[in-house]
Each structure stands twice: as structure tokens, then as C-alpha cells.
Amino acid sequence: MQCTRIGLDLSKDHGDALFLVLTKESLKSKIFKQIDAKYAGLLGKAIERHQFKGKQNESLNVEVNSQYRHLVLLGWENNKSNDRFTEINNYRKLGNLINEMSVKYKCEQVTLYAGNIDLRDVNAKALFEGLYLADYEFLKYKSKSEPKSTSLKKLTIASKQKLATNLTSQVEVVCQATKLARDLVNTPPNDCKPADLVKQAKQVAKAGKLKIEIYDRAALKRIGANTLLAVSLGSSEAPYLIKMVYKPNRATKKVISIVGKGVTFDSGGLSIKTGSGMETMKMDMAGAAAVIACMQAMAQLKPKHEVRAYIPTTENMINGQATRPGDIVKSFSGKTVEILNTDAEGRLILADALALAIKEKCSCIVDLATLTGACMVALGVDYAGLFASTDKLAQDLINAGNLAGERLWRLPLAPEYEKLIKSDVADIKNIGGPYGGAITGALFLKEFVDEKTPWAHLDIAGPAFSDSNKDYIKKGAVGFGVRTLINFIMQG
Ligand code: BES
Ligand code: ZN
Ligand code: ZN
């Protein structure tokens, strides 16, 4: 999409549609009356007839015959709330609305009259993100290709404020990364196996000149990544651990490690899931997808720190070799784990990846995983659970999420519950009691990081996949976490 800015004078502009962003107050303003006069009072009449009030997300299309075919009024409320998330996210929703109306009225070239809204940096960024993110469809597996809905080609912004340089290209990088993550998660599990994730990661590494190292089964055996191997035993697909590295041009001491759960299909293993419980389990690699996508963005945005990605990937299936409830394995860290529930497999594969990241030393670690149904019970589908070993890391991630339109809510790494994962026969077991499942999942991971490295775990089981369209989030894979990770790394 091409984007240009002009001042507030529209006399020389033309296009398929003019979007007027209006607040309640501006409906009575002199400027609005002047614009209305140009259209012989058509707008005023339509506003009365349809009782347009200028409420948030309200829209009204008026067909006119001038330099534009359509004039679309969009409601906007300038209520400065205490909620930074909502304040910024309203711009993403506005972007989505412009995209929706452009599709509906088949507009390719549109002008946004942004006299009433504040388009400084983060706001303008969010507006573009909303536009780009809304324009997503996953049609690869439709045999009859449905006609692609029109997408915007040119956006002209009429605003007093200059837009930051590189704004659209930066947003494009971020949204392309989100799209990659969505595509990977939406891809069915027969076409997105561990080896396919390896292929994807290699492509991203090649295009972005990133270093990549693949641990195959033999290498995993050699280093003793036995909890990852244990999960893979029931599958005929080989497991891998993918490591990707971005290094900045100027030497740096700060290394951020990111880790993503890459279970390409989770049947539960011998502790098998129900049929309906398995329906969405292709999304169990959403953490891995977010991490691979983030690395694609890193290659283009070039942060000043080193970024290392660790992606353990496997299927969780059943055959005669499958891990049994009761099996004990020695993890890469040396700790022994009693596997009492083979459906709690995410923590097993993350254990080895986290321990490797710690062994290779870094400044902080953030892992993303669709880890527990319990987290969805606790927070619903719009919030990811955040567990962090330091307050600063928690706050930095929450801030990054607020900017990204991704909600994170902190839950405790409760020391009171540590006893719940103690095993009678091994060092720890991979399930806790019936309550606090998101917390005991996080506490299990904590066993594999050290005290001195700040670490955070994002349980994204809820927000990774959406069962309905929600503004710029489309039904299916959300790409959750990609933008939070990018913001977190770029800010730090
Ligand atoms: N992949 C699931 C968690 C999940 C559930 C993600 C629903 C997205 C939607 C995970 O591997 C799992 O099965 N966790 C178990 C853990 C339990 C056995 C301790 C769960 O949440 O039931
Ligand atoms: Zn599971
Ligand atoms: Zn799982």
C-alpha cells in the first residue's frame, strides 16, 4: 500500500472515498459545516436521518458525486482513559474499519481526513497496523479460489501532523511477521510438521542472513535433550531443536533469548485428548511461529542487541514406543522428571530448550507457549498469562504488549505451590494438582532457568487462536506475541 500525507486542504485531492473521522463535538464545528456545504447539505441530512452520533466505531456511508464516490463518516471519541492499551488499540480498530468499508464499497484509493485525531508516532503506527492486519485471509486450501476482496492500494492522509519517516515500512515489517505467524499456525498439521518448521526457519534465516543451527534426533541424543525426545517417541516424525541467531553489526553484551513451544500437533499422547479437544491442536506451535516470525522482523529492523531463538519442535502422538505415564527421564539440565501426564508435553520440550539457553548464557529469556487450558479458564481468550522472575521484565513486557495491542496479565510464580510438582520418585513431576494449572506449569519451567537470568513465560493458549472475527483479528490464528516480542526487543 502506498501512503502519502497532505495538509487539511482537500481541494486538489480525489479518490474512491473520503473518510471523515468525527467526534461528537466536531459534528457541530465550523470545518464540518464548510465540508457539508460543499455537498449541498447532504451530510447533515444523512446524519439526521441515520442518527449518526459520532460514537466510537460508528460508521455512515453517504454516496456523493464529487471528487470522491463515497463519503464515509467514522465516529471517534477522544476520551483519554487511564488504559493505554485501549487508547492505542482504538487506532488499530479505526484502521480495521477503514479497511472494512473500503472492501464493502470497493475502494482502492481513499483519503482519511484526520483533523480530529492525534496521529503522533504510536497512534499512526497502530492505525496502519489495523489496516494491514485486517487485510488477512487464509485461502491456500480452498479449491475454488474465492474472489479476493478488493484491498486498498493508496491511502492519503489529510492531517496537520507530519508522519514519522519510515513509518509505513516499519509497520509493514511487523505486519508481515504477524502474517507469517498466522499462516504457520493456520496451516494444517499434515503440512506443518517439525521438519516443515525447520524448513521455514531456514528460509527466514537465509533471507535475513541469520545464523541457524538445527539439532536433529542424533544431536538431541548426544546433548541429552531427553525430555524433548520423550515427547517425540510416539510419533514417526523426527523432533528438532532449531536455534536462530541475530547479531547486530556493533558488538554488544546484551543477549535476549526467546523460546517458543513448537508442538505441531498435540493429541495428548497416551493421556489422550477428547476428539473436540484435538480439533484446534494444530495451533500448539503458535509460540514457535511467533518466535520464527519475530526473527524475520529482527533481520529487517536490526535491533542493537543480540537475539537468540530456541525452538523445540515435535509432534505429540501415540504408537507402541510412546512415552507412558510414569516414565522417568533425565532432562538436559540433569534434573529427573516423572512424566505422569503425557498431555503436559509443552513444559517437557521447553525444559530442554530453556536449559540450553541458560547454559549458553544470556541477559534475559522470554518463552511463549500454548501451555495450559487452565490459563484460558483463569483469563479467558483475550489475555495471555504472564509469569516473570523480575518486576522489571514483567513491566517491560506489559508495556510492549500495550503498544502491540496484546494483553498480558501477570500471574504469580507462587512459592507456596512449588511442592505440588515434587515427585515421590524423581526430582519433579510434570503435573501439579487440580487447581492453579497455569501456575504449576510455569513453576515447572522455572526449574530449568537459573536465579540470575531474568526470565518470563507467556502462556498464550487463550489468545493464540480466535474462534471468531474480532476487529483486525480474524477467525483462526492471531499471530499473538509477535508484536509484543518485537516491541520488547526494540525498546530494551
Ligand atoms: N496444548 C495444550 C494446552 C492448550 C489447551 C492449548 C487448549 C490451547 C488450547 C497442553 O499441552 C495441554 O494439553 N495441557 C494440559 C496440561 C495438563 C495435563 C496438566 C491441559 O491444559 O489440560
Ligand atoms: Zn498437551
Ligand atoms: Zn500442548
Coordinates of C-alpha atoms and ligand atoms in Angstrom, one line a residue:
M1 CA 0.0 0.0 0.0
Q2 CA 1.2 3.4 -0.9
C3 CA 0.7 6.1 1.7
T4 CA 1.1 9.9 1.4
R5 CA 0.2 12.9 3.6
I6 CA -1.4 16.1 2.5
G7 CA -2.5 19.0 4.7
L8 CA -6.1 19.6 5.6
D9 CA -6.9 21.3 2.3
L10 CA -8.7 18.7 0.2
S11 CA -9.4 20.8 -2.9
K12 CA -6.8 19.1 -5.1
D13 CA -7.4 15.6 -3.7
H14 CA -9.6 12.9 -5.3
G15 CA -10.2 9.1 -4.9
D16 CA -12.8 6.5 -4.3
A17 CA -13.8 7.5 -0.9
L18 CA -13.2 10.2 1.7
F19 CA -13.2 9.0 5.3
L20 CA -14.1 11.7 7.8
V21 CA -13.2 10.9 11.4
L22 CA -15.7 12.9 13.5
T23 CA -16.1 13.4 17.2
K24 CA -19.4 14.4 18.7
E25 CA -18.1 18.0 19.1
S26 CA -16.8 18.2 15.6
L27 CA -20.2 17.5 14.1
K28 CA -21.1 21.0 15.2
S29 CA -17.8 22.6 14.1
K30 CA -17.2 25.2 11.5
I31 CA -15.0 23.0 9.4
F32 CA -17.6 20.3 9.3
K33 CA -20.3 22.8 8.2
Q34 CA -18.0 24.0 5.5
I35 CA -17.5 20.5 4.2
D36 CA -21.2 19.8 4.4
A37 CA -21.9 23.0 2.4
K38 CA -19.7 21.7 -0.4
Y39 CA -22.0 18.7 -0.6
A40 CA -25.2 20.8 -0.6
G41 CA -26.0 19.7 3.0
L42 CA -26.2 16.0 2.1
L43 CA -24.0 15.0 5.1
G44 CA -26.1 16.9 7.6
K45 CA -29.3 15.3 6.3
A46 CA -27.8 11.8 6.3
I47 CA -26.6 12.4 9.9
E48 CA -30.1 13.3 11.0
R49 CA -31.8 10.5 9.1
H50 CA -29.5 7.8 10.4
Q51 CA -29.0 9.4 13.8
F52 CA -25.2 9.4 13.5
K53 CA -23.8 10.4 16.8
G54 CA -20.1 10.2 16.4
K55 CA -19.7 7.3 18.8
Q56 CA -16.6 5.1 18.7
N57 CA -16.6 2.7 15.8
E58 CA -19.9 4.2 14.3
S59 CA -19.8 4.5 10.5
L60 CA -22.1 6.0 8.0
N61 CA -21.6 5.9 4.2
V62 CA -23.0 8.7 2.1
E63 CA -22.9 8.4 -1.7
V64 CA -21.9 11.7 -3.2
N65 CA -20.9 12.7 -6.6
S66 CA -17.8 14.8 -6.4
Q67 CA -14.1 14.1 -6.4
Y68 CA -15.0 11.0 -4.3
R69 CA -17.7 8.4 -4.9
H70 CA -18.3 7.8 -1.2
L71 CA -18.1 9.9 1.9
V72 CA -17.8 7.8 5.0
L73 CA -18.3 9.3 8.4
L74 CA -16.5 7.5 11.2
G75 CA -17.2 8.1 14.8
W76 CA -14.4 8.9 17.2
E77 CA -14.3 9.6 20.9
N78 CA -11.3 11.4 22.3
N79 CA -11.7 10.1 25.8
K80 CA -8.3 9.9 27.4
S81 CA -8.7 6.8 29.5
N82 CA -6.2 5.5 32.0
D83 CA -5.9 2.5 29.9
R84 CA -3.0 2.9 27.5
F85 CA -3.9 -0.3 25.7
T86 CA -7.4 0.8 24.8
E87 CA -6.3 4.3 23.8
I88 CA -3.8 2.9 21.3
N89 CA -5.9 0.0 20.2
N90 CA -8.7 2.3 19.1
Y91 CA -6.4 3.4 16.3
R92 CA -6.0 -0.2 15.2
K93 CA -9.8 -0.6 15.2
L94 CA -10.1 2.6 13.2
G95 CA -7.7 1.1 10.6
N96 CA -9.8 -2.1 10.5
L97 CA -12.9 0.0 10.0
I98 CA -11.4 1.9 7.1
N99 CA -10.3 -1.5 5.5
E100 CA -13.8 -3.0 6.0
M101 CA -15.6 0.0 4.5
S102 CA -13.1 0.1 1.6
V103 CA -13.8 -3.6 0.8
K104 CA -17.5 -3.1 1.2
Y105 CA -17.7 -0.2 -1.2
K106 CA -14.9 -1.4 -3.5
C107 CA -12.5 1.4 -2.9
E108 CA -8.8 1.2 -3.9
Q109 CA -7.8 4.8 -3.3
V110 CA -9.1 6.5 -0.2
T111 CA -8.4 9.7 1.7
L112 CA -8.5 9.8 5.5
Y113 CA -9.4 13.3 6.9
A114 CA -7.7 13.0 10.3
G115 CA -8.3 16.5 11.6
N116 CA -9.7 15.3 14.9
I117 CA -7.3 12.6 15.8
D118 CA -3.8 12.6 17.1
L119 CA -1.5 10.9 14.6
R120 CA 1.7 11.1 16.6
D121 CA 4.0 8.0 16.4
V122 CA 2.4 5.1 18.2
N123 CA -1.1 6.2 17.2
A124 CA -0.3 6.4 13.5
K125 CA 1.6 3.1 13.7
A126 CA -1.4 1.4 15.3
L127 CA -3.7 2.9 12.6
F128 CA -1.6 1.4 9.8
E129 CA -1.3 -1.9 11.7
G130 CA -5.0 -2.1 11.9
L131 CA -5.3 -1.5 8.2
Y132 CA -2.7 -4.2 7.3
L133 CA -3.7 -6.8 9.9
A134 CA -7.3 -6.6 8.8
D135 CA -6.4 -7.4 5.3
Y136 CA -5.7 -11.1 6.0
E137 CA -7.2 -14.2 4.5
F138 CA -6.0 -17.9 4.6
L139 CA -7.3 -19.3 1.3
K140 CA -4.5 -21.8 0.5
Y141 CA -6.7 -24.8 1.0
K142 CA -9.8 -23.6 -0.8
S143 CA -10.1 -25.5 -4.1
K144 CA -12.3 -22.9 -5.7
S145 CA -10.4 -19.6 -5.3
E146 CA -12.9 -17.1 -3.9
P147 CA -12.7 -13.7 -5.5
K148 CA -10.2 -11.8 -3.4
S149 CA -11.9 -8.8 -1.8
T150 CA -10.5 -5.5 -3.0
S151 CA -7.7 -4.3 -1.0
L152 CA -6.5 -0.8 -0.5
K153 CA -3.8 0.4 -2.9
K154 CA -3.4 4.0 -1.9
L155 CA -4.1 5.9 1.3
T156 CA -3.9 9.7 1.5
I157 CA -3.9 11.1 5.0
A158 CA -5.1 14.7 5.4
S159 CA -3.5 15.8 8.7
K160 CA -1.8 18.7 10.2
Q161 CA 0.8 16.5 11.8
K162 CA 3.7 15.1 9.8
L163 CA 4.1 11.3 10.0
A164 CA 7.3 9.8 11.2
T165 CA 9.7 8.8 8.5
N166 CA 9.8 5.1 7.6
L167 CA 6.6 4.6 9.4
T168 CA 4.8 2.5 6.8
S169 CA 7.9 0.4 6.0
Q170 CA 8.3 -0.4 9.7
V171 CA 4.7 -1.3 10.1
E172 CA 4.9 -3.5 7.0
V173 CA 7.8 -5.5 8.5
V174 CA 5.9 -6.0 11.7
C175 CA 2.6 -7.0 9.9
Q176 CA 4.4 -9.3 7.5
A177 CA 5.9 -11.1 10.5
T178 CA 2.4 -11.3 12.1
K179 CA 1.1 -12.7 8.8
L180 CA 3.9 -15.3 8.7
A181 CA 3.0 -16.5 12.2
R182 CA -0.7 -16.6 11.3
D183 CA 0.0 -18.6 8.1
L184 CA 2.2 -21.1 10.0
V185 CA -0.5 -21.7 12.7
N186 CA -3.4 -21.9 10.3
T187 CA -1.5 -24.5 8.1
P188 CA -3.0 -27.9 8.9
P189 CA -0.9 -30.3 10.9
N190 CA -0.3 -32.7 8.0
D191 CA 1.5 -29.9 6.2
C192 CA 3.2 -28.3 9.2
K193 CA 5.3 -31.0 10.8
P194 CA 8.5 -30.4 12.8
A195 CA 10.5 -30.7 9.5
D196 CA 8.3 -28.0 7.9
L197 CA 9.1 -25.6 10.8
V198 CA 12.8 -26.3 10.2
K199 CA 12.3 -25.5 6.5
Q200 CA 10.5 -22.3 7.4
A201 CA 13.2 -21.2 9.9
K202 CA 15.9 -22.0 7.3
Q203 CA 14.1 -19.8 4.7
V204 CA 13.8 -16.9 7.2
A205 CA 17.4 -17.3 8.2
K206 CA 18.6 -17.3 4.6
A207 CA 16.5 -14.3 3.6
G208 CA 17.6 -12.3 6.6
K209 CA 21.2 -13.6 6.8
L210 CA 20.7 -15.0 10.3
K211 CA 22.8 -17.9 11.7
I212 CA 20.9 -21.1 12.1
E213 CA 21.7 -24.4 13.7
I214 CA 19.5 -27.5 13.7
Y215 CA 19.7 -30.2 16.3
D216 CA 18.3 -33.4 14.8
R217 CA 17.5 -36.5 16.7
A218 CA 21.1 -37.7 16.9
A219 CA 22.3 -34.3 18.1
L220 CA 19.5 -34.2 20.7
K221 CA 20.5 -37.6 21.9
R222 CA 24.2 -36.5 22.0
I223 CA 23.5 -33.5 24.2
G224 CA 20.9 -35.3 26.3
A225 CA 17.8 -33.4 25.4
N226 CA 15.7 -36.3 26.8
T227 CA 12.5 -34.6 27.8
L228 CA 12.1 -33.2 24.3
L229 CA 13.0 -36.7 22.9
A230 CA 10.5 -38.3 25.3
V231 CA 7.6 -36.3 23.8
S232 CA 8.6 -37.3 20.3
L233 CA 8.7 -41.0 20.9
G234 CA 5.1 -41.7 19.9
S235 CA 5.5 -40.0 16.5
S236 CA 7.0 -41.2 13.3
E237 CA 8.1 -37.6 12.6
A238 CA 11.5 -36.6 13.9
P239 CA 11.9 -33.9 16.5
Y240 CA 14.2 -30.9 16.2
L241 CA 15.6 -28.1 18.1
I242 CA 16.0 -25.0 16.0
K243 CA 18.4 -22.3 17.0
M244 CA 18.5 -19.0 15.2
V245 CA 20.8 -16.0 16.0
Y246 CA 20.6 -12.4 15.0
K247 CA 23.8 -10.5 15.7
P248 CA 24.0 -6.6 15.4
N249 CA 26.9 -5.0 13.5
R250 CA 28.2 -3.3 16.6
A251 CA 29.4 -5.7 19.3
T252 CA 27.1 -5.9 22.3
K253 CA 26.9 -7.6 25.6
K254 CA 23.2 -7.8 25.8
V255 CA 21.7 -11.0 24.5
I256 CA 17.9 -11.6 24.5
S257 CA 16.9 -15.2 24.2
I258 CA 13.4 -16.1 23.0
V259 CA 11.9 -19.6 23.2
G260 CA 8.8 -20.9 21.5
K261 CA 6.8 -24.2 22.0
G262 CA 6.6 -26.0 18.7
V263 CA 4.2 -28.9 19.1
T264 CA 2.9 -29.2 15.6
F265 CA 0.1 -31.4 16.8
D266 CA -0.9 -32.3 20.3
S267 CA -3.1 -35.5 20.6
G268 CA -2.2 -35.7 24.3
G269 CA -0.2 -38.8 23.7
L270 CA -1.3 -41.8 25.9
S271 CA -3.0 -39.3 28.2
I272 CA -5.1 -38.8 25.1
K273 CA -7.4 -35.7 24.5
T274 CA -11.0 -35.9 23.5
G275 CA -12.0 -35.6 19.8
S276 CA -13.1 -32.0 20.2
G277 CA -10.1 -31.2 22.4
M278 CA -7.9 -32.1 19.5
E279 CA -9.7 -30.0 16.9
T280 CA -7.6 -26.9 17.3
M281 CA -4.3 -28.7 18.3
K282 CA -2.5 -27.6 15.1
M283 CA -2.1 -24.4 17.0
D284 CA 0.1 -25.9 19.6
M285 CA 3.1 -24.5 17.7
A286 CA 1.9 -20.8 18.0
G287 CA 4.8 -20.0 20.3
A288 CA 7.3 -21.3 17.8
A289 CA 5.6 -19.5 15.0
A290 CA 5.7 -16.2 16.9
V291 CA 9.4 -16.7 17.6
I292 CA 10.3 -17.6 14.0
A293 CA 8.3 -14.6 12.8
C294 CA 10.0 -12.3 15.3
M295 CA 13.4 -13.4 13.9
Q296 CA 12.2 -12.5 10.4
A297 CA 11.4 -9.0 11.7
M298 CA 14.8 -8.8 13.6
A299 CA 16.7 -9.3 10.4
Q300 CA 15.0 -6.2 9.0
L301 CA 14.6 -4.0 12.0
K302 CA 18.1 -4.6 13.2
P303 CA 18.0 -4.0 17.0
K304 CA 21.2 -3.2 18.8
H305 CA 21.2 -6.4 21.0
E306 CA 21.9 -9.9 20.0
V307 CA 18.7 -12.0 19.8
R308 CA 18.8 -15.8 20.0
A309 CA 15.8 -18.0 19.3
Y310 CA 15.4 -21.6 20.5
I311 CA 12.5 -23.6 19.1
P312 CA 12.0 -27.2 20.3
T313 CA 9.6 -28.9 17.8
T314 CA 7.9 -32.3 17.8
E315 CA 4.5 -33.9 17.4
N316 CA 2.8 -35.4 20.5
M317 CA 1.3 -38.7 19.1
I318 CA 0.8 -42.3 20.1
N319 CA 2.4 -45.6 18.9
G320 CA 4.0 -48.6 20.6
Q321 CA 7.1 -46.5 21.5
A322 CA 5.1 -43.6 23.0
T323 CA 6.1 -42.3 26.5
R324 CA 4.0 -43.9 29.2
P325 CA 2.5 -42.1 32.2
G326 CA 5.0 -43.0 34.9
D327 CA 8.1 -42.9 32.8
I328 CA 11.1 -41.0 34.3
V329 CA 13.6 -39.2 32.1
K330 CA 16.7 -37.2 32.8
S331 CA 16.4 -33.8 31.2
F332 CA 19.2 -31.8 29.5
S333 CA 19.7 -29.8 32.8
G334 CA 20.4 -33.1 34.7
K335 CA 17.1 -32.9 36.7
T336 CA 15.0 -36.1 36.5
V337 CA 11.3 -35.8 35.5
E338 CA 8.5 -38.2 36.2
I339 CA 6.1 -37.8 33.3
L340 CA 2.7 -38.5 34.8
N341 CA 0.6 -36.9 32.1
T342 CA 1.8 -37.1 28.5
D343 CA -0.6 -34.3 27.6
A344 CA 1.6 -31.9 29.7
E345 CA 4.2 -32.1 26.9
G346 CA 4.8 -28.4 26.3
R347 CA 6.7 -28.0 29.5
L348 CA 8.8 -31.1 28.7
I349 CA 10.1 -29.7 25.4
L350 CA 10.6 -26.2 26.8
A351 CA 12.6 -27.6 29.7
D352 CA 15.4 -28.7 27.5
A353 CA 15.3 -25.5 25.3
L354 CA 15.3 -23.2 28.4
A355 CA 18.2 -25.2 29.9
L356 CA 20.2 -24.9 26.7
A357 CA 19.5 -21.1 26.5
I358 CA 20.7 -20.8 30.1
K359 CA 23.8 -22.9 29.5
E360 CA 24.7 -20.6 26.6
K361 CA 24.3 -17.6 28.9
C362 CA 22.1 -14.5 28.1
S363 CA 20.8 -11.3 29.6
C364 CA 17.2 -12.5 29.8
I365 CA 14.8 -15.2 28.4
V366 CA 11.2 -14.9 27.3
D367 CA 9.3 -18.0 26.4
L368 CA 6.0 -18.2 24.6
A369 CA 3.8 -21.3 24.7
T370 CA 0.2 -22.5 24.3
L371 CA 0.9 -24.3 27.6
T372 CA -2.3 -24.8 29.6
G373 CA -6.1 -24.9 29.3
A374 CA -6.1 -23.7 32.9
C375 CA -4.7 -20.3 31.8
M376 CA -7.8 -19.9 29.5
V377 CA -10.0 -20.8 32.4
A378 CA -8.3 -18.1 34.5
L379 CA -8.0 -15.3 32.0
G380 CA -10.3 -16.0 29.1
V381 CA -9.2 -15.8 25.5
D382 CA -8.1 -12.2 25.2
Y383 CA -5.3 -12.2 27.8
A384 CA -2.1 -14.1 27.9
G385 CA -0.8 -15.2 31.3
L386 CA 2.5 -13.6 32.1
F387 CA 4.9 -15.1 34.7
A388 CA 8.1 -13.3 35.4
S389 CA 11.0 -13.7 37.7
T390 CA 11.6 -9.9 38.0
D391 CA 9.1 -7.0 38.2
K392 CA 11.1 -5.0 35.6
L393 CA 10.8 -7.7 33.0
A394 CA 7.1 -8.1 33.7
Q395 CA 6.5 -4.4 33.3
D396 CA 8.6 -4.1 30.2
L397 CA 6.6 -6.9 28.6
I398 CA 3.3 -5.5 29.6
N399 CA 4.3 -2.1 28.2
A400 CA 5.4 -3.8 24.9
G401 CA 2.1 -5.6 24.8
N402 CA 0.1 -2.5 25.4
L403 CA 1.8 -0.9 22.4
A404 CA 1.2 -4.0 20.4
G405 CA -2.5 -4.5 21.1
E406 CA -1.7 -7.7 23.0
R407 CA -3.0 -8.0 26.6
L408 CA -0.7 -9.7 29.1
W409 CA -1.8 -10.3 32.7
R410 CA 0.6 -11.2 35.4
L411 CA 0.1 -14.3 37.5
P412 CA 2.3 -15.4 40.4
L413 CA 5.2 -17.8 40.4
A414 CA 3.7 -18.9 43.7
P415 CA 6.4 -20.4 46.0
E416 CA 3.6 -22.0 48.0
Y417 CA 2.7 -24.3 45.1
E418 CA 6.3 -25.5 44.4
K419 CA 5.6 -28.6 46.5
L420 CA 2.8 -29.6 44.0
I421 CA 5.3 -30.6 41.4
K422 CA 7.7 -32.5 43.7
S423 CA 7.8 -36.2 42.7
D424 CA 7.9 -39.2 45.0
V425 CA 10.4 -41.0 42.8
A426 CA 12.1 -38.3 40.6
D427 CA 13.2 -34.7 41.2
I428 CA 9.9 -33.3 39.8
K429 CA 6.8 -34.5 38.1
N430 CA 5.2 -32.8 35.1
I431 CA 1.7 -32.1 36.6
G432 CA 0.5 -30.3 39.7
G433 CA -2.8 -30.7 41.5
P434 CA -6.3 -30.0 40.1
Y435 CA -6.0 -26.2 40.8
G436 CA -3.7 -23.4 39.6
G437 CA -2.7 -25.3 36.5
A438 CA -1.2 -22.3 34.7
I439 CA 0.9 -21.6 37.7
T440 CA 2.2 -25.1 38.2
G441 CA 3.0 -25.2 34.5
A442 CA 5.1 -22.1 34.9
L443 CA 6.7 -23.4 38.1
F444 CA 7.8 -26.5 36.2
L445 CA 9.5 -24.3 33.6
K446 CA 11.2 -22.3 36.4
E447 CA 13.1 -25.4 37.4
F448 CA 15.1 -25.1 34.2
V449 CA 16.2 -21.5 34.4
D450 CA 18.7 -20.1 36.9
E451 CA 18.2 -17.5 39.6
K452 CA 20.4 -14.8 38.0
T453 CA 18.9 -14.7 34.5
P454 CA 15.6 -12.7 34.4
W455 CA 13.0 -15.0 32.8
A456 CA 9.4 -14.6 31.7
H457 CA 6.9 -17.1 30.4
L458 CA 3.9 -16.1 28.4
D459 CA 1.1 -18.7 28.4
I460 CA -0.7 -17.9 25.1
A461 CA -3.1 -20.8 25.0
G462 CA -6.1 -18.4 25.1
P463 CA -5.2 -15.6 22.6
A464 CA -3.2 -17.6 20.1
F465 CA -6.3 -18.8 18.2
S466 CA -9.6 -17.0 17.8
D467 CA -13.0 -18.7 17.2
S468 CA -14.4 -15.5 15.6
N469 CA -13.5 -12.3 13.8
K470 CA -12.7 -9.6 16.3
D471 CA -11.9 -6.3 14.5
Y472 CA -8.5 -6.6 12.9
I473 CA -8.1 -10.1 14.4
K474 CA -9.5 -12.7 12.0
K475 CA -11.0 -16.0 12.9
G476 CA -8.2 -18.6 13.3
A477 CA -4.6 -17.9 14.0
V478 CA -3.9 -14.5 15.6
G479 CA -0.2 -14.3 15.4
F480 CA -0.2 -13.4 19.1
G481 CA 3.1 -12.4 20.7
V482 CA 4.9 -11.4 17.5
R483 CA 4.4 -7.7 18.0
T484 CA 4.9 -7.8 21.8
L485 CA 8.3 -9.6 21.2
I486 CA 9.3 -7.1 18.6
N487 CA 8.4 -4.1 20.7
F488 CA 10.1 -5.6 23.8
I489 CA 13.4 -6.2 21.9
M490 CA 13.4 -2.9 20.0
Q491 CA 12.7 -0.9 23.2
G492 CA 15.1 -2.7 25.5
Ligands
BES1 N1 -1.6 -27.7 24.3 C1 -2.2 -27.9 25.5 C2 -2.8 -26.6 26.1 C3 -3.9 -26.0 25.3 C4 -5.2 -26.3 25.6 C5 -3.6 -25.0 24.4 C6 -6.2 -25.7 24.8 C7 -4.6 -24.4 23.7 C8 -5.9 -24.7 23.9 C9 -1.2 -28.5 26.5 O1 -0.2 -29.3 26.0 C10 -2.1 -29.4 27.4 O2 -2.7 -30.3 27.0 N2 -2.0 -29.0 28.7 C11 -2.8 -29.7 29.7 C12 -1.9 -29.8 30.9 C13 -2.5 -30.7 32.0 C14 -2.4 -32.2 31.5 C15 -1.6 -30.6 33.2 C16 -4.1 -29.0 30.0 O3 -4.1 -27.8 29.9 O4 -5.1 -29.7 30.2
ZN2 ZN -0.9 -31.3 25.7
ZN3 ZN 0.3 -28.9 24.1

